[in-house]
């Protein structure tokens, strides 16, 4: 039950972020590198400010920041963020959802190859969630070839993320305090990875101007702060969902984030979902509740 609840909490918060990303990358054409750095660094600062509030006995200290498995997992999570950023640059929220569905079927197979035991009901759940999501792909006159490259990037990224997550979370405690520290270290490594890429590949002539715009421009600053608050919540819920242990169930729900984003996209950026897409959202929530109850 807790795996499903944490996963749904993470998904709902990340859904709001998906609308910010579609607005920033796709409609306003803002820099993927600059925004990914800012969208990780500000939440890291917020999470770091919470660390002194933790009981001394529950602190992992600096050990997490030197944990190679956590650093690898953080890089894989950021790889997923970049893949989705690319998707939001070129596709609507609904089309990104379609492009991300292949990974739901392949993740349980990848976990089995890594030595994880996958019960047939868990794989059936992953197939059912994928089927609901693919239902949203029916109809439409979009050029389907435009989906292949984002689908490839997202699929590879979520597969690598699931394997790196399995490597890190095996035997990881699932208490709130310990996972808050894991979330903080995770955001640190994601920020570091983004900073390296920004320094290597960012447009040097406009880099300073782009970063300062996020602080000076009122709308950009508000978007950054609201997104940061959403990120803090979803990152902690994301870590706790995976640490709870039933990751075969968690991943299909966590990867359904863009499907839930359809509601927010319709409300805030007027990307109206089709009826089949709304039905798919309802069906996935019903499946998640059913799985939690069994």
PDB file of C-alpha atoms in Angstrom:
ATOM      1  CA  UNK A   1       0.000   0.000   0.000  1.00  0.00           C
ATOM      2  CA  UNK A   2       2.712   2.519   0.941  1.00  0.00           C
ATOM      3  CA  UNK A   3       4.529   1.932  -2.369  1.00  0.00           C
ATOM      4  CA  UNK A   4       1.399   2.882  -4.315  1.00  0.00           C
ATOM      5  CA  UNK A   5       0.635   5.906  -2.117  1.00  0.00           C
ATOM      6  CA  UNK A   6       4.170   7.285  -2.324  1.00  0.00           C
ATOM      7  CA  UNK A   7       4.261   6.638  -6.081  1.00  0.00           C
ATOM      8  CA  UNK A   8       0.945   8.405  -6.681  1.00  0.00           C
ATOM      9  CA  UNK A   9       2.060  11.355  -4.535  1.00  0.00           C
ATOM     10  CA  UNK A  10       5.260  11.670  -6.541  1.00  0.00           C
ATOM     11  CA  UNK A  11       3.353  11.390  -9.822  1.00  0.00           C
ATOM     12  CA  UNK A  12       0.812  14.079  -8.923  1.00  0.00           C
ATOM     13  CA  UNK A  13       3.543  16.547  -7.931  1.00  0.00           C
ATOM     14  CA  UNK A  14       5.685  15.717 -10.965  1.00  0.00           C
ATOM     15  CA  UNK A  15       2.634  16.195 -13.171  1.00  0.00           C
ATOM     16  CA  UNK A  16       2.600  19.861 -12.225  1.00  0.00           C
ATOM     17  CA  UNK A  17       6.295  20.047 -13.092  1.00  0.00           C
ATOM     18  CA  UNK A  18       5.613  18.500 -16.496  1.00  0.00           C
ATOM     19  CA  UNK A  19       3.362  21.435 -17.369  1.00  0.00           C
ATOM     20  CA  UNK A  20       6.093  23.868 -16.308  1.00  0.00           C
ATOM     21  CA  UNK A  21       8.531  21.920 -18.506  1.00  0.00           C
ATOM     22  CA  UNK A  22       6.242  21.890 -21.537  1.00  0.00           C
ATOM     23  CA  UNK A  23       5.686  25.630 -21.084  1.00  0.00           C
ATOM     24  CA  UNK A  24       9.406  26.373 -20.618  1.00  0.00           C
ATOM     25  CA  UNK A  25      11.012  24.037 -23.160  1.00  0.00           C
ATOM     26  CA  UNK A  26       8.308  23.696 -25.786  1.00  0.00           C
ATOM     27  CA  UNK A  27       6.405  26.979 -25.815  1.00  0.00           C
ATOM     28  CA  UNK A  28       8.968  29.484 -24.527  1.00  0.00           C
ATOM     29  CA  UNK A  29      11.985  27.629 -25.996  1.00  0.00           C
ATOM     30  CA  UNK A  30      14.117  28.166 -22.898  1.00  0.00           C
ATOM     31  CA  UNK A  31      17.471  26.426 -22.482  1.00  0.00           C
ATOM     32  CA  UNK A  32      17.220  22.777 -21.415  1.00  0.00           C
ATOM     33  CA  UNK A  33      20.680  22.885 -19.781  1.00  0.00           C
ATOM     34  CA  UNK A  34      20.127  26.128 -17.865  1.00  0.00           C
ATOM     35  CA  UNK A  35      16.685  25.199 -16.574  1.00  0.00           C
ATOM     36  CA  UNK A  36      17.660  21.661 -15.582  1.00  0.00           C
ATOM     37  CA  UNK A  37      20.506  23.061 -13.485  1.00  0.00           C
ATOM     38  CA  UNK A  38      18.245  25.643 -11.826  1.00  0.00           C
ATOM     39  CA  UNK A  39      15.432  23.138 -11.345  1.00  0.00           C
ATOM     40  CA  UNK A  40      17.799  20.860  -9.415  1.00  0.00           C
ATOM     41  CA  UNK A  41      19.929  23.367  -7.534  1.00  0.00           C
ATOM     42  CA  UNK A  42      17.092  25.355  -5.926  1.00  0.00           C
ATOM     43  CA  UNK A  43      15.366  22.196  -4.580  1.00  0.00           C
ATOM     44  CA  UNK A  44      18.748  20.999  -3.296  1.00  0.00           C
ATOM     45  CA  UNK A  45      19.096  24.221  -1.301  1.00  0.00           C
ATOM     46  CA  UNK A  46      15.573  23.809   0.099  1.00  0.00           C
ATOM     47  CA  UNK A  47      16.210  20.186   1.082  1.00  0.00           C
ATOM     48  CA  UNK A  48      19.604  21.048   2.577  1.00  0.00           C
ATOM     49  CA  UNK A  49      17.871  23.642   4.771  1.00  0.00           C
ATOM     50  CA  UNK A  50      15.713  20.851   6.226  1.00  0.00           C
ATOM     51  CA  UNK A  51      18.661  18.603   7.130  1.00  0.00           C
ATOM     52  CA  UNK A  52      19.479  20.319  10.482  1.00  0.00           C
ATOM     53  CA  UNK A  53      15.929  19.500  11.597  1.00  0.00           C
ATOM     54  CA  UNK A  54      16.599  15.756  11.429  1.00  0.00           C
ATOM     55  CA  UNK A  55      17.448  13.854  14.642  1.00  0.00           C
ATOM     56  CA  UNK A  56      21.203  13.442  15.012  1.00  0.00           C
ATOM     57  CA  UNK A  57      20.844   9.649  15.200  1.00  0.00           C
ATOM     58  CA  UNK A  58      19.155   9.520  11.802  1.00  0.00           C
ATOM     59  CA  UNK A  59      21.759  11.478   9.880  1.00  0.00           C
ATOM     60  CA  UNK A  60      24.006   9.733   7.414  1.00  0.00           C
ATOM     61  CA  UNK A  61      26.429  12.652   7.351  1.00  0.00           C
ATOM     62  CA  UNK A  62      28.690  13.086   4.349  1.00  0.00           C
ATOM     63  CA  UNK A  63      28.749   9.374   3.561  1.00  0.00           C
ATOM     64  CA  UNK A  64      25.872   9.669   1.071  1.00  0.00           C
ATOM     65  CA  UNK A  65      27.756  12.306  -0.928  1.00  0.00           C
ATOM     66  CA  UNK A  66      30.581   9.846  -1.452  1.00  0.00           C
ATOM     67  CA  UNK A  67      28.300   6.920  -2.297  1.00  0.00           C
ATOM     68  CA  UNK A  68      29.141   5.888  -5.871  1.00  0.00           C
ATOM     69  CA  UNK A  69      25.892   3.943  -6.289  1.00  0.00           C
ATOM     70  CA  UNK A  70      23.833   6.960  -5.278  1.00  0.00           C
ATOM     71  CA  UNK A  71      25.821   9.205  -7.626  1.00  0.00           C
ATOM     72  CA  UNK A  72      25.223   6.736 -10.462  1.00  0.00           C
ATOM     73  CA  UNK A  73      21.512   6.592  -9.685  1.00  0.00           C
ATOM     74  CA  UNK A  74      21.344  10.402  -9.572  1.00  0.00           C
ATOM     75  CA  UNK A  75      22.962  10.651 -13.004  1.00  0.00           C
ATOM     76  CA  UNK A  76      20.460   8.105 -14.353  1.00  0.00           C
ATOM     77  CA  UNK A  77      17.538  10.087 -12.881  1.00  0.00           C
ATOM     78  CA  UNK A  78      18.900  13.222 -14.502  1.00  0.00           C
ATOM     79  CA  UNK A  79      19.225  11.331 -17.771  1.00  0.00           C
ATOM     80  CA  UNK A  80      15.478  10.676 -17.591  1.00  0.00           C
ATOM     81  CA  UNK A  81      14.900  14.379 -16.914  1.00  0.00           C
ATOM     82  CA  UNK A  82      16.911  15.333 -20.006  1.00  0.00           C
ATOM     83  CA  UNK A  83      15.072  12.754 -22.125  1.00  0.00           C
ATOM     84  CA  UNK A  84      11.709  14.146 -21.046  1.00  0.00           C
ATOM     85  CA  UNK A  85      12.989  17.698 -21.566  1.00  0.00           C
ATOM     86  CA  UNK A  86      13.779  16.769 -25.160  1.00  0.00           C
ATOM     87  CA  UNK A  87      10.312  15.255 -25.483  1.00  0.00           C
ATOM     88  CA  UNK A  88       8.594  18.375 -24.127  1.00  0.00           C
ATOM     89  CA  UNK A  89      10.648  20.494 -26.509  1.00  0.00           C
ATOM     90  CA  UNK A  90       9.145  18.756 -29.549  1.00  0.00           C
ATOM     91  CA  UNK A  91       5.859  17.159 -28.437  1.00  0.00           C
ATOM     92  CA  UNK A  92       2.725  17.986 -26.481  1.00  0.00           C
ATOM     93  CA  UNK A  93       2.250  16.507 -23.026  1.00  0.00           C
ATOM     94  CA  UNK A  94      -0.065  13.860 -24.492  1.00  0.00           C
ATOM     95  CA  UNK A  95       2.460  12.857 -27.169  1.00  0.00           C
ATOM     96  CA  UNK A  96       5.276  12.636 -24.593  1.00  0.00           C
ATOM     97  CA  UNK A  97       3.100  10.258 -22.617  1.00  0.00           C
ATOM     98  CA  UNK A  98       2.748   8.006 -25.652  1.00  0.00           C
ATOM     99  CA  UNK A  99       6.488   8.129 -26.302  1.00  0.00           C
ATOM    100  CA  UNK A 100       7.231   6.997 -22.752  1.00  0.00           C
ATOM    101  CA  UNK A 101       5.075   3.868 -22.628  1.00  0.00           C
ATOM    102  CA  UNK A 102       7.529   1.265 -23.979  1.00  0.00           C
ATOM    103  CA  UNK A 103       9.669   1.405 -20.847  1.00  0.00           C
ATOM    104  CA  UNK A 104       6.823   0.209 -18.603  1.00  0.00           C
ATOM    105  CA  UNK A 105       6.823  -3.180 -20.322  1.00  0.00           C
ATOM    106  CA  UNK A 106      10.602  -3.504 -20.510  1.00  0.00           C
ATOM    107  CA  UNK A 107      11.469  -2.434 -16.943  1.00  0.00           C
ATOM    108  CA  UNK A 108      10.203  -5.647 -15.250  1.00  0.00           C
ATOM    109  CA  UNK A 109      12.202  -7.694 -17.783  1.00  0.00           C
ATOM    110  CA  UNK A 110      15.319  -5.620 -17.059  1.00  0.00           C
ATOM    111  CA  UNK A 111      14.844  -6.117 -13.313  1.00  0.00           C
ATOM    112  CA  UNK A 112      14.507  -9.868 -13.817  1.00  0.00           C
ATOM    113  CA  UNK A 113      17.779  -9.895 -15.756  1.00  0.00           C
ATOM    114  CA  UNK A 114      19.430  -8.049 -12.863  1.00  0.00           C
ATOM    115  CA  UNK A 115      18.416 -10.858 -10.502  1.00  0.00           C
ATOM    116  CA  UNK A 116      15.187  -9.415  -9.115  1.00  0.00           C
ATOM    117  CA  UNK A 117      12.287 -11.874  -8.702  1.00  0.00           C
ATOM    118  CA  UNK A 118       9.208 -10.551 -10.498  1.00  0.00           C
ATOM    119  CA  UNK A 119       5.859 -12.155  -9.689  1.00  0.00           C
ATOM    120  CA  UNK A 120       3.547 -12.682 -12.650  1.00  0.00           C
ATOM    121  CA  UNK A 121       0.911 -10.396 -11.042  1.00  0.00           C
ATOM    122  CA  UNK A 122       3.447  -7.562 -10.876  1.00  0.00           C
ATOM    123  CA  UNK A 123       4.292  -7.948 -14.545  1.00  0.00           C
ATOM    124  CA  UNK A 124       0.587  -8.148 -15.385  1.00  0.00           C
ATOM    125  CA  UNK A 125       0.115  -4.879 -13.502  1.00  0.00           C
ATOM    126  CA  UNK A 126       2.883  -3.248 -15.571  1.00  0.00           C
ATOM    127  CA  UNK A 127       1.264  -4.513 -18.775  1.00  0.00           C
ATOM    128  CA  UNK A 128      -2.148  -3.220 -17.689  1.00  0.00           C
ATOM    129  CA  UNK A 129      -0.794   0.249 -16.878  1.00  0.00           C
ATOM    130  CA  UNK A 130       1.035   0.333 -20.206  1.00  0.00           C
ATOM    131  CA  UNK A 131      -2.107  -0.780 -21.986  1.00  0.00           C
ATOM    132  CA  UNK A 132      -4.118   2.036 -20.402  1.00  0.00           C
ATOM    133  CA  UNK A 133      -1.466   4.527 -21.466  1.00  0.00           C
ATOM    134  CA  UNK A 134      -1.319   3.180 -25.013  1.00  0.00           C
ATOM    135  CA  UNK A 135      -5.072   3.559 -25.162  1.00  0.00           C
ATOM    136  CA  UNK A 136      -4.434   7.286 -25.051  1.00  0.00           C
ATOM    137  CA  UNK A 137      -2.361   6.930 -28.235  1.00  0.00           C
ATOM    138  CA  UNK A 138      -5.290   5.872 -30.381  1.00  0.00           C
ATOM    139  CA  UNK A 139      -6.553   8.165 -33.099  1.00  0.00           C
ATOM    140  CA  UNK A 140      -5.066  11.486 -34.072  1.00  0.00           C
ATOM    141  CA  UNK A 141      -3.288  12.490 -37.263  1.00  0.00           C
ATOM    142  CA  UNK A 142       0.140  13.264 -35.793  1.00  0.00           C
ATOM    143  CA  UNK A 143       3.186  12.191 -37.717  1.00  0.00           C
ATOM    144  CA  UNK A 144       4.068   9.038 -35.793  1.00  0.00           C
ATOM    145  CA  UNK A 145       7.678   9.180 -36.931  1.00  0.00           C
ATOM    146  CA  UNK A 146       8.079  12.288 -34.773  1.00  0.00           C
ATOM    147  CA  UNK A 147       7.557  10.054 -31.729  1.00  0.00           C
ATOM    148  CA  UNK A 148      10.373   7.595 -32.421  1.00  0.00           C
ATOM    149  CA  UNK A 149      13.382   9.650 -31.307  1.00  0.00           C
ATOM    150  CA  UNK A 150      11.815  10.926 -28.048  1.00  0.00           C
ATOM    151  CA  UNK A 151      10.488   7.396 -27.415  1.00  0.00           C
ATOM    152  CA  UNK A 152      13.981   5.935 -27.892  1.00  0.00           C
ATOM    153  CA  UNK A 153      15.638   8.466 -25.570  1.00  0.00           C
ATOM    154  CA  UNK A 154      12.995   8.088 -22.864  1.00  0.00           C
ATOM    155  CA  UNK A 155      12.914   4.283 -23.044  1.00  0.00           C
ATOM    156  CA  UNK A 156      16.689   3.926 -22.744  1.00  0.00           C
ATOM    157  CA  UNK A 157      16.784   6.488 -19.932  1.00  0.00           C
ATOM    158  CA  UNK A 158      14.041   4.869 -17.810  1.00  0.00           C
ATOM    159  CA  UNK A 159      15.573   1.411 -18.272  1.00  0.00           C
ATOM    160  CA  UNK A 160      18.985   2.634 -17.083  1.00  0.00           C
ATOM    161  CA  UNK A 161      17.296   4.475 -14.205  1.00  0.00           C
ATOM    162  CA  UNK A 162      15.444   1.349 -13.054  1.00  0.00           C
ATOM    163  CA  UNK A 163      18.636  -0.740 -13.081  1.00  0.00           C
ATOM    164  CA  UNK A 164      20.628   1.924 -11.216  1.00  0.00           C
ATOM    165  CA  UNK A 165      17.766   2.271  -8.746  1.00  0.00           C
ATOM    166  CA  UNK A 166      17.792  -1.467  -8.115  1.00  0.00           C
ATOM    167  CA  UNK A 167      21.546  -1.292  -7.518  1.00  0.00           C
ATOM    168  CA  UNK A 168      21.236   1.513  -4.969  1.00  0.00           C
ATOM    169  CA  UNK A 169      18.000   0.688  -3.126  1.00  0.00           C
ATOM    170  CA  UNK A 170      18.724  -2.968  -2.344  1.00  0.00           C
ATOM    171  CA  UNK A 171      18.851  -3.035   1.457  1.00  0.00           C
ATOM    172  CA  UNK A 172      18.278   0.722   1.713  1.00  0.00           C
ATOM    173  CA  UNK A 173      16.256   1.726   4.832  1.00  0.00           C
ATOM    174  CA  UNK A 174      12.878   3.315   4.120  1.00  0.00           C
ATOM    175  CA  UNK A 175      12.474   5.695   7.090  1.00  0.00           C
ATOM    176  CA  UNK A 176      11.383   9.274   6.396  1.00  0.00           C
ATOM    177  CA  UNK A 177      14.528  10.850   7.888  1.00  0.00           C
ATOM    178  CA  UNK A 178      17.000   8.621   6.039  1.00  0.00           C
ATOM    179  CA  UNK A 179      15.152   9.068   2.743  1.00  0.00           C
ATOM    180  CA  UNK A 180      15.082  12.830   3.199  1.00  0.00           C
ATOM    181  CA  UNK A 181      18.870  12.734   3.340  1.00  0.00           C
ATOM    182  CA  UNK A 182      18.973  10.448   0.314  1.00  0.00           C
ATOM    183  CA  UNK A 183      16.755  12.929  -1.546  1.00  0.00           C
ATOM    184  CA  UNK A 184      19.063  15.812  -0.617  1.00  0.00           C
ATOM    185  CA  UNK A 185      22.182  13.966  -1.775  1.00  0.00           C
ATOM    186  CA  UNK A 186      20.337  12.908  -4.931  1.00  0.00           C
ATOM    187  CA  UNK A 187      19.546  16.523  -5.794  1.00  0.00           C
ATOM    188  CA  UNK A 188      23.164  17.475  -5.062  1.00  0.00           C
ATOM    189  CA  UNK A 189      24.484  14.957  -7.584  1.00  0.00           C
ATOM    190  CA  UNK A 190      21.835  15.902 -10.140  1.00  0.00           C
ATOM    191  CA  UNK A 191      22.814  19.565  -9.748  1.00  0.00           C
ATOM    192  CA  UNK A 192      26.499  18.684 -10.101  1.00  0.00           C
ATOM    193  CA  UNK A 193      25.864  16.682 -13.277  1.00  0.00           C
ATOM    194  CA  UNK A 194      23.842  19.545 -14.771  1.00  0.00           C
ATOM    195  CA  UNK A 195      26.502  22.094 -13.839  1.00  0.00           C
ATOM    196  CA  UNK A 196      29.225  20.063 -15.566  1.00  0.00           C
ATOM    197  CA  UNK A 197      27.144  19.782 -18.742  1.00  0.00           C
ATOM    198  CA  UNK A 198      26.214  23.452 -18.568  1.00  0.00           C
ATOM    199  CA  UNK A 199      29.848  24.514 -18.323  1.00  0.00           C
ATOM    200  CA  UNK A 200      30.881  22.162 -21.127  1.00  0.00           C
ATOM    201  CA  UNK A 201      28.048  22.708 -23.589  1.00  0.00           C
ATOM    202  CA  UNK A 202      26.177  25.837 -22.495  1.00  0.00           C
ATOM    203  CA  UNK A 203      26.119  28.886 -24.746  1.00  0.00           C
ATOM    204  CA  UNK A 204      28.913  30.859 -23.097  1.00  0.00           C
ATOM    205  CA  UNK A 205      27.910  34.204 -24.571  1.00  0.00           C
ATOM    206  CA  UNK A 206      24.404  34.077 -23.114  1.00  0.00           C
ATOM    207  CA  UNK A 207      24.873  31.772 -20.115  1.00  0.00           C
ATOM    208  CA  UNK A 208      25.064  34.556 -17.535  1.00  0.00           C
ATOM    209  CA  UNK A 209      22.079  36.352 -19.048  1.00  0.00           C
ATOM    210  CA  UNK A 210      19.971  33.211 -19.054  1.00  0.00           C
ATOM    211  CA  UNK A 211      20.743  32.461 -15.405  1.00  0.00           C
ATOM    212  CA  UNK A 212      20.119  36.036 -14.299  1.00  0.00           C
ATOM    213  CA  UNK A 213      16.814  36.090 -16.169  1.00  0.00           C
ATOM    214  CA  UNK A 214      15.529  33.340 -13.858  1.00  0.00           C
ATOM    215  CA  UNK A 215      16.089  35.712 -10.922  1.00  0.00           C
ATOM    216  CA  UNK A 216      15.207  39.079 -12.481  1.00  0.00           C
ATOM    217  CA  UNK A 217      12.137  38.120 -14.516  1.00  0.00           C
ATOM    218  CA  UNK A 218       9.150  37.906 -12.166  1.00  0.00           C
ATOM    219  CA  UNK A 219       7.273  35.205 -14.092  1.00  0.00           C
ATOM    220  CA  UNK A 220      10.381  33.050 -14.540  1.00  0.00           C
ATOM    221  CA  UNK A 221      11.268  33.450 -10.853  1.00  0.00           C
ATOM    222  CA  UNK A 222       7.767  32.440  -9.747  1.00  0.00           C
ATOM    223  CA  UNK A 223       7.791  29.402 -12.036  1.00  0.00           C
ATOM    224  CA  UNK A 224      11.201  28.375 -10.703  1.00  0.00           C
ATOM    225  CA  UNK A 225      10.173  28.654  -7.039  1.00  0.00           C
ATOM    226  CA  UNK A 226       6.822  26.884  -7.450  1.00  0.00           C
ATOM    227  CA  UNK A 227       8.465  24.133  -9.469  1.00  0.00           C
ATOM    228  CA  UNK A 228      11.160  23.820  -6.794  1.00  0.00           C
ATOM    229  CA  UNK A 229       8.544  23.266  -4.089  1.00  0.00           C
ATOM    230  CA  UNK A 230       6.861  20.623  -6.247  1.00  0.00           C
ATOM    231  CA  UNK A 231      10.264  19.022  -6.850  1.00  0.00           C
ATOM    232  CA  UNK A 232      11.077  18.802  -3.136  1.00  0.00           C
ATOM    233  CA  UNK A 233       7.821  16.971  -2.481  1.00  0.00           C
ATOM    234  CA  UNK A 234       7.965  14.671  -5.477  1.00  0.00           C
ATOM    235  CA  UNK A 235      11.632  13.801  -4.989  1.00  0.00           C
ATOM    236  CA  UNK A 236      11.099  12.725  -1.381  1.00  0.00           C
ATOM    237  CA  UNK A 237       7.983  10.722  -2.334  1.00  0.00           C
ATOM    238  CA  UNK A 238       9.905   9.240  -5.307  1.00  0.00           C
ATOM    239  CA  UNK A 239      12.739   8.041  -3.068  1.00  0.00           C
ATOM    240  CA  UNK A 240      10.359   6.650  -0.456  1.00  0.00           C
ATOM    241  CA  UNK A 241       8.335   4.777  -3.098  1.00  0.00           C
ATOM    242  CA  UNK A 242      11.485   3.044  -4.355  1.00  0.00           C
ATOM    243  CA  UNK A 243      12.887   2.449  -0.872  1.00  0.00           C
ATOM    244  CA  UNK A 244       9.634   0.763   0.182  1.00  0.00           C
ATOM    245  CA  UNK A 245      10.843  -2.288  -1.749  1.00  0.00           C
ATOM    246  CA  UNK A 246       8.165  -3.139  -4.329  1.00  0.00           C
ATOM    247  CA  UNK A 247       9.847  -1.365  -7.225  1.00  0.00           C
ATOM    248  CA  UNK A 248       8.230  -3.524  -9.918  1.00  0.00           C
ATOM    249  CA  UNK A 249       4.906  -1.976  -8.867  1.00  0.00           C
ATOM    250  CA  UNK A 250       6.358   1.498  -8.268  1.00  0.00           C
ATOM    251  CA  UNK A 251       7.965   2.056 -11.687  1.00  0.00           C
ATOM    252  CA  UNK A 252       4.809   1.774 -13.863  1.00  0.00           C
ATOM    253  CA  UNK A 253       3.044   4.298 -11.630  1.00  0.00           C
ATOM    254  CA  UNK A 254       6.040   6.644 -11.440  1.00  0.00           C
ATOM    255  CA  UNK A 255       6.468   6.527 -15.219  1.00  0.00           C
ATOM    256  CA  UNK A 256       2.804   7.452 -15.769  1.00  0.00           C
ATOM    257  CA  UNK A 257       3.538  11.042 -14.773  1.00  0.00           C
ATOM    258  CA  UNK A 258       2.833  12.591 -18.193  1.00  0.00           C
ATOM    259  CA  UNK A 259      -0.538  10.888 -18.370  1.00  0.00           C
ATOM    260  CA  UNK A 260      -1.637  12.651 -15.187  1.00  0.00           C
ATOM    261  CA  UNK A 261      -0.127  15.858 -16.554  1.00  0.00           C
ATOM    262  CA  UNK A 262      -2.856  15.969 -19.189  1.00  0.00           C
ATOM    263  CA  UNK A 263      -5.283  17.412 -16.645  1.00  0.00           C
ATOM    264  CA  UNK A 264      -2.883  20.207 -15.674  1.00  0.00           C
ATOM    265  CA  UNK A 265      -1.931  20.871 -19.292  1.00  0.00           C
ATOM    266  CA  UNK A 266      -5.592  21.370 -20.150  1.00  0.00           C
ATOM    267  CA  UNK A 267      -6.099  23.752 -17.228  1.00  0.00           C
ATOM    268  CA  UNK A 268      -2.983  25.911 -17.576  1.00  0.00           C
ATOM    269  CA  UNK A 269      -1.640  25.785 -21.144  1.00  0.00           C
ATOM    270  CA  UNK A 270      -4.801  24.788 -23.023  1.00  0.00           C
ATOM    271  CA  UNK A 271      -3.545  21.432 -24.341  1.00  0.00           C
ATOM    272  CA  UNK A 272      -6.911  19.725 -24.050  1.00  0.00           C
ATOM    273  CA  UNK A 273      -6.827  15.916 -23.567  1.00  0.00           C
ATOM    274  CA  UNK A 274      -9.027  13.622 -25.618  1.00  0.00           C
ATOM    275  CA  UNK A 275     -11.692  11.522 -23.914  1.00  0.00           C
ATOM    276  CA  UNK A 276      -9.599   8.375 -24.278  1.00  0.00           C
ATOM    277  CA  UNK A 277      -6.723  10.120 -22.467  1.00  0.00           C
ATOM    278  CA  UNK A 278      -8.981  11.104 -19.556  1.00  0.00           C
ATOM    279  CA  UNK A 279     -10.299   7.539 -19.428  1.00  0.00           C
ATOM    280  CA  UNK A 280      -6.718   6.238 -19.321  1.00  0.00           C
ATOM    281  CA  UNK A 281      -5.946   8.429 -16.279  1.00  0.00           C
ATOM    282  CA  UNK A 282      -9.010   7.103 -14.440  1.00  0.00           C
ATOM    283  CA  UNK A 283      -8.115   3.505 -15.375  1.00  0.00           C
ATOM    284  CA  UNK A 284      -4.530   3.824 -14.090  1.00  0.00           C
ATOM    285  CA  UNK A 285      -5.690   5.281 -10.769  1.00  0.00           C
ATOM    286  CA  UNK A 286      -8.223   2.433 -10.445  1.00  0.00           C
ATOM    287  CA  UNK A 287      -5.518  -0.169 -11.204  1.00  0.00           C
ATOM    288  CA  UNK A 288      -3.178   1.400  -8.641  1.00  0.00           C
ATOM    289  CA  UNK A 289      -5.879   1.357  -5.959  1.00  0.00           C
ATOM    290  CA  UNK A 290      -6.781  -2.242  -6.825  1.00  0.00           C
ATOM    291  CA  UNK A 291      -3.128  -3.309  -6.654  1.00  0.00           C
ATOM    292  CA  UNK A 292      -2.729  -1.592  -3.278  1.00  0.00           C
ATOM    293  CA  UNK A 293      -5.825  -3.308  -1.916  1.00  0.00           C
ATOM    294  CA  UNK A 294      -4.839  -6.851  -3.000  1.00  0.00           C
TER     295      UNK A 294
END
